[in-house]
Amino acid sequence: MIEQYVRDLREVDEAQVAVVGGKGAHLGGLSRIEGIRVPAGFCVTTDAFRRIVAESPSITDRLDQLSRLNPDDREATRTLSAEIRRTVEGIAIAGDLAAAITRTLAQHGEQAAYAVRSSATAEDLPTASFAGQQDTYLNVVGPTAILQHVSRCWASLFTERAVTYRQRNGIDHRTVHMAVVVQRMVFPHAAGILFTADPVTGNRKVATVDAGFGLGEALVSGLVNPDVFKVRDGEVVAKEIAAKERAVQALSAGGTQEVAVNGQRQKQPALTDAQVVRLVRLGRRIEAHFGRPQDIEWCLVDDDFQIVQSRPITTLFPIPETGDQENHVYVSVGHQQMMTDPMKPLGLSMWQLTAMVPMHEAAGRLFVDVTRRLASPASRAGLLDVIGKGDPLTRDALETVLDRDGFVPSLPDAGPGGPPAGGASAPIETDPAVVTGLIERSQASIAALERDIRTKTGPALFDFLLEAFEEHKRVLSDPLSMQAIMAGMEATWWLNDKLQEWLGERNAADTLTLSAPDNVTSEMGLALLDVADVIRPYPELVAFLRGVEYVEDYAFLDELAKLVGGTEARDAIESYLERYGMRCVGEIDITRPRWRERPTTLVPVILDNVRNFEPGAAERRFEEGRQKARKKEQEVLSRLRALPDGERKADEAKRMIDRVRTFIGYREYPKYGIISRYFVYKRALLEEAERLVRADVLPEQEDVFYLTFQEFHDAVRSNQVDGRLIQQRRDAFRAYHALTPPRVLTSDGEALTGAYRRDDVPAGALIGLPVSAGTIEGRARVVLDMTEADLEAGDILVTAFTDPSWSPLFVGIAGLVTEVGGLMTHGAVIAREYGLPAVVGVERATRLIRDGQRIRVHGTDGYIEILP
């Protein structure tokens, strides 16, 4: 019976989380590492906890209620969790269970002092540490006190903070159980925390040691600022010694107390440099054992380190796997594609298979290795130039890496691959027929794909798709298409540079590009205004749409058609979906639901358009933009002619204006073509998934989203799928949402976001990249989900990122602020098309700007003021 309820720490390891919880399992694993000292102790197992819970059926009932609660219902969570805690603490520990604990306690020393520590089964996990979520009690003395604190640890599984943490991490309360670690107390000279990777930068080669006097509780609780040491390659490379005025010490009768530290001793280091290096060496041994960077709690007793806890550092962004020991520099794909959310495995592998350059995965995001391009001076200059025009923060991050001697190797040339380096204007005529021909060829290619894929099923479909991906890349890499894109971009840069030089006017091209032709993304936003015009005259339709969240997607359009005016409304929406239904938020991930699959996504935007606009707004908006651009052109040319050598300057500017208006709209079309092809692929793949469901190979169609393309292919061939793999991938995908991808990532794990390094903005202003000229003041609407947008005329949209699917919102706002973006990313292009002042690349904008605050957006100068 003792073995069921109590296990010695030396008898357990990491494989026994279900028995002794995360902390107990890690401590058992630590005790098996050669050279690592762990204070002796034992675990009260989860069987003991289950027995306690079973003795009170009301706990199970309340856990069921807790699992059904909305995570945002703080009051109900607080009330229910408090009731469960009181119930658990009120259950007497049965005689045989109490005897098992006290007999084991006697073997370790009945009157010795112990730390009694919670050890939940959902704790110290690679994706969720639960640090500080359950309780620990120090310096507990005597059997009665030990039993009392074991009950308190059980109850701490249901503190409000622990319950909320589980809810946010998608962990079912009913599946989590609590063990308790009872461990001999150590009375250290110093204690603290060792991170085997720098928790701030993510650098895996830099260890950080926090140290203070007495028990580590003083540091963990924030009572004192610790000494901080940084160690790289066996050497202390930085240190900061704090004034440690307080410490926590154990009392002889049990418990702890705060004490003042002697004045002279306060500024003495808690550890010598030699001790710090020795501690880090132990930490590397622990890290190697567990296979990932660790957050380690340590104590120093008589110049001997004892380890009292080790858990994974869950906040580090993973490093792409390369299989070599070389230095690598990675640039985020998501920051270029306006999609920094994690992607599911099928989405990742599909983008990799259809991309023009190799891409590496980490935490559900994709990165391009630019090391070779940075290694050669010529290719480095081109890369930095193109990236700097698009996103100065990414360029600054890359330059930070380049400033570190020797990290990027020096090579004679960069080799193939990577984005185009830019340079002189492409040799292409300013002819609208070029764009027309490119669009027609793209449409013909997609039509052929739709025709040919209809007859393909089973393994033959996947073979066909691999061939289709090659056609996909051929269309994408069409030299003429690339020339057209670059022609528009380079003409924009030329105009901005020259008109600022000649006329002192910044960002003049922003007005000159208003209502440019052939911009499929701006047309998409205006087309939804036309849909609103069909619905607006019918109050019954508007009322139906306001309640549409209660209607299933598949029934939405059929229900709409039953109302007065509904047939016309349905036809208008169907027509819109026929052209744009392949789009959605995060559209580079093929697994995301498309508007055609979930048309109710568009309803909030349609309702905003009905409320905020008059009939005919789309045509008026486009014509107003066209007239403003024409007027700006005449004004610029007139002012240029008045300058010395003015006729030449005006002629050059006119050629570039014509070039911009001919080609800049096409910038959006290749992405439209990609996403159109993606929807064709997706429909065929979902039909295969449905066959697997009918064959009882998969429980649900969308389970295939957690397989790579090759794994999906294998499943279709074999009619077998590893359900555990799908569940692991689902859990990992959920955890990836907590990680913020960096713009630049190194193979050392260092995450760099870059800085603007500007001193020309007012104090307190939020700095970003100016992408669309003008200044606007208005109410900030912080929107993270397009379907939850509730916008009024004059509002300024503040969001993390925008891809083309957000453009229908742009027709109803006065300005734009995003955390991610560049001069030529979709949000910037459409903001200029609609004449919206916009600043992008504003770090943490959605957290620093509160919803409803008044702000002023300086789209010409690139900053935001938060107004009183």
PDB file of C-alpha atoms in Angstrom, residues 188-193 209-215 219 224-229 239-244 246-247 261 264-276 278-279 298-301 303 305:
ATOM      1  CA  PRO A 188      21.633  27.881   2.055  1.00  0.00           C
ATOM      2  CA  HIS A 189      24.143  30.675   2.194  1.00  0.00           C
ATOM      3  CA  ALA A 190      22.798  31.786  -1.188  1.00  0.00           C
ATOM      4  CA  ALA A 191      20.075  30.659  -3.583  1.00  0.00           C
ATOM      5  CA  GLY A 192      18.539  31.637  -6.855  1.00  0.00           C
ATOM      6  CA  ILE A 193      17.673  30.683 -10.391  1.00  0.00           C
ATOM      7  CA  VAL A 209      22.245  33.292 -13.053  1.00  0.00           C
ATOM      8  CA  ASP A 210      20.107  35.244 -10.554  1.00  0.00           C
ATOM      9  CA  ALA A 211      21.470  35.035  -7.004  1.00  0.00           C
ATOM     10  CA  GLY A 212      20.613  36.362  -3.554  1.00  0.00           C
ATOM     11  CA  PHE A 213      21.360  35.601   0.100  1.00  0.00           C
ATOM     12  CA  GLY A 214      19.349  33.053   2.107  1.00  0.00           C
ATOM     13  CA  LEU A 215      16.400  31.129   0.671  1.00  0.00           C
ATOM     14  CA  LEU A 219      13.967  36.261  -5.339  1.00  0.00           C
ATOM     15  CA  VAL A 224      14.838  41.687  -3.500  1.00  0.00           C
ATOM     16  CA  ASN A 225      16.581  42.423  -6.759  1.00  0.00           C
ATOM     17  CA  PRO A 226      19.086  39.655  -7.431  1.00  0.00           C
ATOM     18  CA  ASP A 227      22.670  39.741  -8.562  1.00  0.00           C
ATOM     19  CA  VAL A 228      22.625  38.864 -12.256  1.00  0.00           C
ATOM     20  CA  PHE A 229      25.485  37.055 -13.994  1.00  0.00           C
ATOM     21  CA  LYS A 239      27.353  40.916 -14.139  1.00  0.00           C
ATOM     22  CA  GLU A 240      25.274  43.334 -12.115  1.00  0.00           C
ATOM     23  CA  ILE A 241      25.550  43.243  -8.325  1.00  0.00           C
ATOM     24  CA  ALA A 242      22.383  44.454  -6.594  1.00  0.00           C
ATOM     25  CA  ALA A 243      21.941  45.971  -3.147  1.00  0.00           C
ATOM     26  CA  LYS A 244      20.301  43.003  -1.412  1.00  0.00           C
ATOM     27  CA  ARG A 246      16.435  41.712   2.628  1.00  0.00           C
ATOM     28  CA  ALA A 247      16.661  37.931   2.762  1.00  0.00           C
ATOM     29  CA  VAL A 261      20.963  42.064   5.439  1.00  0.00           C
ATOM     30  CA  GLN A 264      28.338  46.045   4.336  1.00  0.00           C
ATOM     31  CA  ARG A 265      27.184  42.688   3.060  1.00  0.00           C
ATOM     32  CA  GLN A 266      24.326  44.067   0.927  1.00  0.00           C
ATOM     33  CA  LYS A 267      26.533  44.925  -2.054  1.00  0.00           C
ATOM     34  CA  GLN A 268      28.739  41.876  -1.823  1.00  0.00           C
ATOM     35  CA  PRO A 269      28.102  39.339  -4.616  1.00  0.00           C
ATOM     36  CA  ALA A 270      26.100  36.327  -3.479  1.00  0.00           C
ATOM     37  CA  LEU A 271      28.396  34.105  -5.592  1.00  0.00           C
ATOM     38  CA  THR A 272      31.978  34.354  -6.784  1.00  0.00           C
ATOM     39  CA  ASP A 273      32.631  34.248 -10.522  1.00  0.00           C
ATOM     40  CA  ALA A 274      34.170  30.795 -10.095  1.00  0.00           C
ATOM     41  CA  GLN A 275      31.018  29.546  -8.352  1.00  0.00           C
ATOM     42  CA  VAL A 276      28.845  31.002 -11.096  1.00  0.00           C
ATOM     43  CA  ARG A 278      30.690  25.962 -11.827  1.00  0.00           C
ATOM     44  CA  LEU A 279      26.930  26.315 -11.414  1.00  0.00           C
ATOM     45  CA  TRP A 298      19.553  26.067  -6.838  1.00  0.00           C
ATOM     46  CA  CYS A 299      20.922  26.462  -3.316  1.00  0.00           C
ATOM     47  CA  LEU A 300      24.524  26.946  -2.183  1.00  0.00           C
ATOM     48  CA  VAL A 301      25.352  25.062   1.028  1.00  0.00           C
ATOM     49  CA  ASP A 303      30.274  25.750  -1.279  1.00  0.00           C
ATOM     50  CA  PHE A 305      25.323  23.402  -5.049  1.00  0.00           C
TER      51      PHE A 305
END
